[in-house]
Amino acid sequence: MTRFITKQKHTKHVIPGNPIFVGNQKEENTRIRLIGYDTNTIVEVELQTVSELSGYLNKYEKIWINIDGLHDVKLLGEVGKLFTIHTLVLEDIANTGQRPKVDIGEDYIFTSIKMMFLDEKIHRLEAEQISMYLTKNILITFQEKQGDIFEPIRERLRNKKGRVRNYNITYLKYCLLDLIVDNYNFLMETFGEKVEDLEDKILLEPNKDILAEINKNKIELNYFRKAIRPAREAISNFKDFKTDLISKKEQPFFNDLQDLIQRSYDLVENYKNMLSEQLTVYSTNVNNRLNDIMKILTIFSVIFIPITFVAGIYGTNFEYIPELKYRYGYFTMLGVILLIVLTMLGYFKHKKWF
């Protein structure tokens, strides 16, 4: 299963505006949850059908609807019909390979972004698409699977912590995006610790396991960068577009969100450079070790050349070699060989060749 590219073969020759689920189904059933709240009251229910939503729409000042599971295109169509969501927006929601984006219309703000998390079983990063459709007093969020990533926000709503109950529904959307971006920073800090720990290992024990770890980190970082780079571009649109759905009181929060995701992006770039440098250092260390080995082998080869020459002379089969019948000729030859070796080793050391 590829992580970097979501195959779009199911959308080939399909008329634009017809939602088709693209991706891997991560839930067997779709779940609909609703939280209606204002400053003083809150209700939290789980619904079975889209039609049940109609009974809650005019009862509460602010409504948050969360839908888990994107494979049920029929259900998405019913949601789109109830809330007058454009079919092109529904198409983006159903496509889990959708590039992070922000689309601001006259009466809505649509946001698609990737929620990153670490799969502990296989020790690698995975992404989940989160889509948010905001109108005047309703926020609809779409997730690929059930999870508790937004549970801290629900707890703040239940317990009246922070500003979320007092501000309008746009602030709730900011809180959800802030949680996603904070998770980017947390993952990058965790990832960064692994990258920095590699530096000492590279200098002390540059082996194939270290090389494999560097390459694995590069793959994970590229996967992270694939999600965060367009997300940074998308969130910057909150600053450029003018809409009545974001008040002057809330605009500073979205500006701060841009600063947070810029920090995450800077960390990605920094660690990308660090990994490239680590790969260079690893290659340099391996080459240096290879050069040291070649140096030793060369020294031994050079030493054995004159030894072989001397031994070759006295190993010939001529009868009238001058020293052949000399009583101490063998020991003299060994002495000459030893003298040659010591002289060459002294010369090499003097030249600091080893």
Tab-separated table of C-alpha atoms in Angstrom:
chain	number	residue	atom	x	y	z
A	1	MET	CA	0.000	0.000	0.000
A	2	THR	CA	1.491	3.309	-1.089
A	3	ARG	CA	1.449	6.247	1.291
A	4	PHE	CA	2.803	8.974	-0.949
A	5	ILE	CA	0.316	8.801	-3.817
A	6	THR	CA	-3.369	7.881	-3.601
A	7	LYS	CA	-4.397	6.235	-6.845
A	8	GLN	CA	-7.189	8.089	-8.640
A	9	LYS	CA	-8.187	5.328	-11.061
A	10	HIS	CA	-11.764	5.276	-9.701
A	11	THR	CA	-12.263	8.902	-10.741
A	12	LYS	CA	-11.143	8.360	-14.328
A	13	HIS	CA	-13.763	9.513	-16.864
A	14	VAL	CA	-16.084	10.562	-14.016
A	15	ILE	CA	-18.000	13.821	-14.412
A	16	PRO	CA	-16.691	16.455	-11.948
A	17	GLY	CA	-19.007	16.980	-8.990
A	18	ASN	CA	-19.915	13.317	-8.521
A	19	PRO	CA	-18.438	12.296	-5.148
A	20	ILE	CA	-16.507	9.027	-5.321
A	21	PHE	CA	-14.665	7.589	-2.357
A	22	VAL	CA	-10.928	7.430	-3.057
A	23	GLY	CA	-8.647	5.743	-0.547
A	24	ASN	CA	-8.673	2.824	1.860
A	25	GLN	CA	-11.810	2.182	3.883
A	26	LYS	CA	-10.867	2.475	7.551
A	27	GLU	CA	-14.291	2.048	9.175
A	28	GLU	CA	-16.952	-0.593	8.692
A	29	ASN	CA	-19.797	1.725	9.654
A	30	THR	CA	-20.261	5.467	9.543
A	31	ARG	CA	-20.881	7.299	12.825
A	32	ILE	CA	-22.650	10.641	13.257
A	33	ARG	CA	-22.139	12.652	16.453
A	34	LEU	CA	-23.633	16.027	17.295
A	35	ILE	CA	-22.797	18.567	19.978
A	36	GLY	CA	-25.148	21.514	20.376
A	37	TYR	CA	-24.086	24.241	22.771
A	38	ASP	CA	-24.169	27.842	23.834
A	39	THR	CA	-22.780	29.717	26.808
A	40	ASN	CA	-24.965	27.937	29.365
A	41	THR	CA	-26.104	24.623	27.843
A	42	ILE	CA	-24.672	21.683	25.952
A	43	VAL	CA	-26.099	18.475	24.515
A	44	GLU	CA	-24.165	15.574	23.016
A	45	VAL	CA	-25.883	12.841	20.986
A	46	GLU	CA	-25.021	10.080	18.534
A	47	LEU	CA	-27.390	9.738	15.583
A	48	GLN	CA	-28.159	6.867	13.268
A	49	THR	CA	-29.263	8.724	10.142
A	50	VAL	CA	-28.711	12.107	8.509
A	51	SER	CA	-32.437	12.880	8.660
A	52	GLU	CA	-32.253	12.967	12.466
A	53	LEU	CA	-30.006	16.031	12.259
A	54	SER	CA	-32.920	18.203	11.157
A	55	GLY	CA	-34.490	18.023	14.605
A	56	TYR	CA	-31.465	19.680	16.232
A	57	LEU	CA	-30.523	22.408	13.764
A	58	ASN	CA	-32.678	25.227	15.174
A	59	LYS	CA	-32.475	24.259	18.825
A	60	TYR	CA	-28.945	25.388	19.648
A	61	GLU	CA	-26.921	28.495	19.054
A	62	LYS	CA	-23.858	26.552	17.860
A	63	ILE	CA	-23.694	23.015	16.458
A	64	TRP	CA	-20.759	20.734	15.836
A	65	ILE	CA	-21.443	17.645	13.724
A	66	ASN	CA	-18.698	15.027	13.402
A	67	ILE	CA	-18.916	12.216	10.831
A	68	ASP	CA	-16.516	9.265	11.066
A	69	GLY	CA	-16.056	7.233	7.874
A	70	LEU	CA	-15.936	8.638	4.358
A	71	HIS	CA	-16.695	5.501	2.345
A	72	ASP	CA	-20.478	5.966	2.499
A	73	VAL	CA	-20.916	8.289	-0.468
A	74	LYS	CA	-24.713	8.090	-0.189
A	75	LEU	CA	-24.557	9.471	3.354
A	76	LEU	CA	-22.240	12.262	2.212
A	77	GLY	CA	-24.750	13.122	-0.482
A	78	GLU	CA	-27.532	13.336	2.113
A	79	VAL	CA	-25.390	15.630	4.269
A	80	GLY	CA	-24.624	17.769	1.237
A	81	LYS	CA	-28.317	18.065	0.381
A	82	LEU	CA	-29.310	18.973	3.952
A	83	PHE	CA	-26.684	21.690	4.324
A	84	THR	CA	-26.521	22.779	0.652
A	85	ILE	CA	-22.893	21.744	0.246
A	86	HIS	CA	-21.608	22.038	-3.308
A	87	THR	CA	-20.958	18.727	-5.027
A	88	LEU	CA	-17.352	19.733	-5.775
A	89	VAL	CA	-16.788	20.175	-2.034
A	90	LEU	CA	-18.324	16.753	-1.393
A	91	GLU	CA	-15.993	15.328	-4.026
A	92	ASP	CA	-13.004	16.759	-2.129
A	93	ILE	CA	-14.317	15.321	1.143
A	94	ALA	CA	-14.651	11.814	-0.308
A	95	ASN	CA	-11.186	11.901	-1.877
A	96	THR	CA	-8.725	11.031	0.918
A	97	GLY	CA	-5.834	11.929	-1.373
A	98	GLN	CA	-7.044	15.520	-1.582
A	99	ARG	CA	-4.280	18.069	-1.199
A	100	PRO	CA	-4.753	20.260	1.922
A	101	LYS	CA	-6.706	23.335	0.930
A	102	VAL	CA	-8.902	26.168	2.160
A	103	ASP	CA	-11.888	27.247	0.075
A	104	ILE	CA	-13.735	30.330	1.290
A	105	GLY	CA	-17.138	31.062	-0.223
A	106	GLU	CA	-19.774	33.669	0.502
A	107	ASP	CA	-21.405	31.709	3.313
A	108	TYR	CA	-18.975	28.873	4.069
A	109	ILE	CA	-15.346	27.991	4.714
A	110	PHE	CA	-14.175	24.547	3.613
A	111	THR	CA	-10.863	23.207	4.900
A	112	SER	CA	-9.120	19.952	4.079
A	113	ILE	CA	-6.016	19.035	6.073
A	114	LYS	CA	-4.005	15.966	7.085
A	115	MET	CA	-3.892	14.742	10.667
A	116	MET	CA	-0.532	13.022	11.227
A	117	PHE	CA	0.056	10.293	13.789
A	118	LEU	CA	2.662	7.681	14.582
A	119	ASP	CA	1.650	4.052	14.085
A	120	GLU	CA	3.356	2.359	17.027
A	121	LYS	CA	2.935	-1.150	15.571
A	122	ILE	CA	4.959	-0.507	12.438
A	123	HIS	CA	6.874	2.561	13.720
A	124	ARG	CA	6.018	4.880	10.874
A	125	LEU	CA	3.965	8.001	10.213
A	126	GLU	CA	0.427	7.739	8.874
A	127	ALA	CA	-2.024	10.403	7.776
A	128	GLU	CA	-5.763	10.814	8.131
A	129	GLN	CA	-7.710	13.335	6.104
A	130	ILE	CA	-9.794	15.784	8.125
A	131	SER	CA	-12.331	17.949	6.309
A	132	MET	CA	-14.206	20.858	7.916
A	133	TYR	CA	-17.222	22.651	6.517
A	134	LEU	CA	-18.147	25.830	8.384
A	135	THR	CA	-21.297	27.914	8.009
A	136	LYS	CA	-22.695	30.690	10.181
A	137	ASN	CA	-23.479	28.570	13.248
A	138	ILE	CA	-22.673	24.996	12.157
A	139	LEU	CA	-19.354	23.185	11.860
A	140	ILE	CA	-19.291	19.773	10.155
A	141	THR	CA	-16.110	17.716	10.439
A	142	PHE	CA	-15.390	14.598	8.410
A	143	GLN	CA	-12.842	11.984	9.555
A	144	GLU	CA	-11.655	8.796	7.880
A	145	LYS	CA	-11.985	6.769	11.066
A	146	GLN	CA	-13.143	6.939	14.642
A	147	GLY	CA	-10.656	8.283	17.120
A	148	ASP	CA	-10.192	10.574	20.068
A	149	ILE	CA	-7.985	13.215	18.449
A	150	PHE	CA	-10.611	15.885	19.125
A	151	GLU	CA	-11.534	14.608	22.575
A	152	PRO	CA	-9.608	17.403	24.380
A	153	ILE	CA	-11.835	19.941	22.592
A	154	ARG	CA	-14.961	18.020	23.578
A	155	GLU	CA	-13.787	18.042	27.186
A	156	ARG	CA	-13.316	21.807	27.036
A	157	LEU	CA	-16.856	22.149	25.717
A	158	ARG	CA	-18.305	19.891	28.401
A	159	ASN	CA	-16.446	21.571	31.251
A	160	LYS	CA	-16.664	25.172	29.955
A	161	LYS	CA	-12.883	25.489	29.859
A	162	GLY	CA	-11.347	28.309	27.875
A	163	ARG	CA	-13.214	30.510	25.399
A	164	VAL	CA	-14.755	27.823	23.224
A	165	ARG	CA	-18.259	28.003	24.762
A	166	ASN	CA	-18.338	31.807	24.726
A	167	TYR	CA	-16.971	32.463	21.233
A	168	ASN	CA	-18.790	31.682	17.989
A	169	ILE	CA	-18.461	28.487	15.960
A	170	THR	CA	-15.485	29.814	13.962
A	171	TYR	CA	-13.394	29.737	17.124
A	172	LEU	CA	-14.227	26.024	17.497
A	173	LYS	CA	-12.817	25.436	14.027
A	174	TYR	CA	-9.671	27.308	15.029
A	175	CYS	CA	-9.351	25.065	18.120
A	176	LEU	CA	-9.552	21.919	15.991
A	177	LEU	CA	-6.968	23.209	13.521
A	178	ASP	CA	-4.769	24.325	16.407
A	179	LEU	CA	-4.902	20.791	17.833
A	180	ILE	CA	-3.839	19.321	14.480
A	181	VAL	CA	-0.971	21.785	14.076
A	182	ASP	CA	0.164	21.280	17.683
A	183	ASN	CA	0.347	17.588	16.908
A	184	TYR	CA	2.605	18.431	13.942
A	185	ASN	CA	5.004	20.149	16.335
A	186	PHE	CA	4.852	17.275	18.826
A	187	LEU	CA	5.612	14.690	16.142
A	188	MET	CA	8.448	16.764	14.735
A	189	GLU	CA	10.013	17.154	18.178
A	190	THR	CA	9.771	13.394	18.710
A	191	PHE	CA	11.189	12.795	15.243
A	192	GLY	CA	13.924	15.351	15.856
A	193	GLU	CA	15.156	13.523	18.943
A	194	LYS	CA	15.749	10.418	16.838
A	195	VAL	CA	17.577	12.413	14.193
A	196	GLU	CA	19.829	14.142	16.734
A	197	ASP	CA	20.600	10.855	18.512
A	198	LEU	CA	22.008	9.549	15.240
A	199	GLU	CA	24.834	12.082	15.189
A	200	ASP	CA	26.909	10.421	17.915
A	201	LYS	CA	26.248	6.966	16.473
A	202	ILE	CA	27.471	8.065	13.060
A	203	LEU	CA	30.777	9.252	14.512
A	204	LEU	CA	31.297	6.280	16.834
A	205	GLU	CA	29.956	3.316	14.853
A	206	PRO	CA	29.082	4.018	11.219
A	207	ASN	CA	27.561	0.723	10.089
A	208	LYS	CA	24.822	-0.492	7.777
A	209	ASP	CA	22.179	-0.279	10.530
A	210	ILE	CA	22.897	3.433	10.933
A	211	LEU	CA	22.625	3.932	7.176
A	212	ALA	CA	19.283	2.102	7.147
A	213	GLU	CA	18.012	4.312	9.984
A	214	ILE	CA	19.084	7.494	8.175
A	215	ASN	CA	17.290	6.399	5.012
A	216	LYS	CA	14.168	5.436	6.990
A	217	ASN	CA	14.130	8.842	8.650
A	218	LYS	CA	14.469	10.530	5.262
A	219	ILE	CA	11.448	8.600	3.971
A	220	GLU	CA	9.341	9.500	7.014
A	221	LEU	CA	10.403	13.138	6.825
A	222	ASN	CA	9.488	13.328	3.130
A	223	TYR	CA	6.088	11.831	3.958
A	224	PHE	CA	5.578	14.412	6.693
A	225	ARG	CA	6.713	17.201	4.382
A	226	LYS	CA	4.198	16.045	1.748
A	227	ALA	CA	1.388	16.824	4.206
A	228	ILE	CA	2.682	19.897	5.988
A	229	ARG	CA	3.881	21.917	3.012
A	230	PRO	CA	0.453	22.325	1.343
A	231	ALA	CA	-1.148	22.655	4.800
A	232	ARG	CA	1.041	25.698	5.467
A	233	GLU	CA	-0.022	27.216	2.149
A	234	ALA	CA	-3.676	26.479	2.896
A	235	ILE	CA	-3.681	28.001	6.386
A	236	SER	CA	-2.016	31.148	5.049
A	237	ASN	CA	-5.230	31.723	3.056
A	238	PHE	CA	-7.064	32.601	6.261
A	239	LYS	CA	-5.002	35.767	6.294
A	240	ASP	CA	-5.615	36.677	2.656
A	241	PHE	CA	-9.332	35.991	2.257
A	242	LYS	CA	-11.920	38.332	3.685
A	243	THR	CA	-15.074	36.721	5.038
A	244	ASP	CA	-17.770	37.618	7.544
A	245	LEU	CA	-17.382	34.181	9.120
A	246	ILE	CA	-14.061	35.269	10.687
A	247	SER	CA	-14.491	38.322	12.897
A	248	LYS	CA	-11.776	40.779	13.850
A	249	LYS	CA	-11.748	39.207	17.305
A	250	GLU	CA	-10.952	35.779	15.855
A	251	GLN	CA	-8.519	36.790	13.113
A	252	PRO	CA	-5.496	36.976	15.481
A	253	PHE	CA	-6.026	33.323	16.412
A	254	PHE	CA	-5.788	32.254	12.766
A	255	ASN	CA	-2.712	34.448	12.350
A	256	ASP	CA	-1.148	32.636	15.309
A	257	LEU	CA	-2.078	29.339	13.660
A	258	GLN	CA	-0.020	30.368	10.662
A	259	ASP	CA	2.970	31.020	12.935
A	260	LEU	CA	2.595	27.587	14.538
A	261	ILE	CA	2.525	25.693	11.267
A	262	GLN	CA	5.445	27.770	9.987
A	263	ARG	CA	7.409	26.535	13.000
A	264	SER	CA	6.559	22.951	12.076
A	265	TYR	CA	7.604	23.564	8.491
A	266	ASP	CA	10.892	25.113	9.632
A	267	LEU	CA	11.566	22.034	11.774
A	268	VAL	CA	10.914	19.798	8.758
A	269	GLU	CA	13.402	21.766	6.676
A	270	ASN	CA	15.985	21.790	9.473
A	271	TYR	CA	15.796	18.059	10.019
A	272	LYS	CA	15.841	17.468	6.287
A	273	ASN	CA	19.143	19.344	6.116
A	274	MET	CA	20.441	17.488	9.169
A	275	LEU	CA	19.692	14.122	7.577
A	276	SER	CA	21.446	15.155	4.383
A	277	GLU	CA	24.467	16.234	6.418
A	278	GLN	CA	24.373	13.005	8.403
A	279	LEU	CA	24.358	11.014	5.189
A	280	THR	CA	27.359	13.025	4.012
A	281	VAL	CA	29.171	12.484	7.323
A	282	TYR	CA	28.367	8.768	7.195
A	283	SER	CA	29.725	8.487	3.647
A	284	THR	CA	32.823	10.460	4.633
A	285	ASN	CA	33.461	8.258	7.665
A	286	VAL	CA	33.018	5.086	5.643
A	287	ASN	CA	35.366	6.419	2.960
A	288	ASN	CA	37.905	7.405	5.608
A	289	ARG	CA	37.790	3.950	7.108
A	290	LEU	CA	38.193	2.454	3.655
A	291	ASN	CA	41.123	4.768	3.004
A	292	ASP	CA	42.736	3.708	6.292
A	293	ILE	CA	42.343	0.072	5.341
A	294	MET	CA	43.758	0.721	1.886
A	295	LYS	CA	46.649	2.644	3.446
A	296	ILE	CA	47.576	-0.287	5.715
A	297	LEU	CA	47.296	-2.744	2.852
A	298	THR	CA	49.430	-0.503	0.647
A	299	ILE	CA	52.084	-0.171	3.356
A	300	PHE	CA	52.292	-3.927	3.745
A	301	SER	CA	52.463	-4.350	-0.013
A	302	VAL	CA	55.284	-1.815	-0.282
A	303	ILE	CA	57.162	-3.499	2.570
A	304	PHE	CA	56.881	-6.913	0.961
A	305	ILE	CA	58.149	-5.750	-2.441
A	306	PRO	CA	61.865	-5.522	-1.391
A	307	ILE	CA	61.471	-8.575	0.850
A	308	THR	CA	60.137	-10.530	-2.094
A	309	PHE	CA	62.988	-9.201	-4.211
A	310	VAL	CA	65.638	-10.416	-1.721
A	311	ALA	CA	63.914	-13.747	-1.221
A	312	GLY	CA	63.553	-14.130	-4.969
A	313	ILE	CA	67.265	-13.686	-5.551
A	314	TYR	CA	68.262	-16.315	-3.027
A	315	GLY	CA	65.494	-18.603	-4.123
A	316	THR	CA	66.875	-18.996	-7.638
A	317	ASN	CA	68.360	-22.306	-8.763
A	318	PHE	CA	71.850	-21.185	-9.832
A	319	GLU	CA	74.746	-23.077	-8.240
A	320	TYR	CA	77.297	-20.245	-8.202
A	321	ILE	CA	75.499	-17.586	-6.176
A	322	PRO	CA	78.308	-15.804	-4.210
A	323	GLU	CA	76.715	-16.139	-0.764
A	324	LEU	CA	75.202	-19.572	-1.417
A	325	LYS	CA	77.838	-21.507	0.550
A	326	TYR	CA	78.399	-18.825	3.143
A	327	ARG	CA	77.879	-20.347	6.602
A	328	TYR	CA	75.819	-17.442	7.961
A	329	GLY	CA	74.213	-16.450	4.666
A	330	TYR	CA	70.658	-17.397	5.693
A	331	PHE	CA	70.843	-15.388	8.908
A	332	THR	CA	72.426	-12.498	7.039
A	333	MET	CA	69.549	-12.536	4.563
A	334	LEU	CA	67.015	-12.518	7.416
A	335	GLY	CA	68.890	-9.629	9.003
A	336	VAL	CA	68.822	-7.679	5.741
A	337	ILE	CA	65.093	-8.345	5.401
A	338	LEU	CA	64.446	-7.223	8.969
A	339	LEU	CA	66.585	-4.125	8.433
A	340	ILE	CA	64.604	-3.258	5.299
A	341	VAL	CA	61.306	-3.669	7.169
A	342	LEU	CA	62.419	-1.518	10.104
A	343	THR	CA	63.865	1.139	7.845
A	344	MET	CA	60.671	1.378	5.804
A	345	LEU	CA	58.446	1.442	8.905
A	346	GLY	CA	60.601	4.217	10.344
A	347	TYR	CA	60.372	6.166	7.112
A	348	PHE	CA	56.568	5.768	6.957
A	349	LYS	CA	56.223	6.909	10.548
A	350	HIS	CA	58.485	9.890	9.888
A	351	LYS	CA	56.187	10.878	7.011
A	352	LYS	CA	53.132	10.322	9.279
A	353	TRP	CA	51.620	7.895	6.831
A	354	PHE	CA	50.308	5.780	9.695
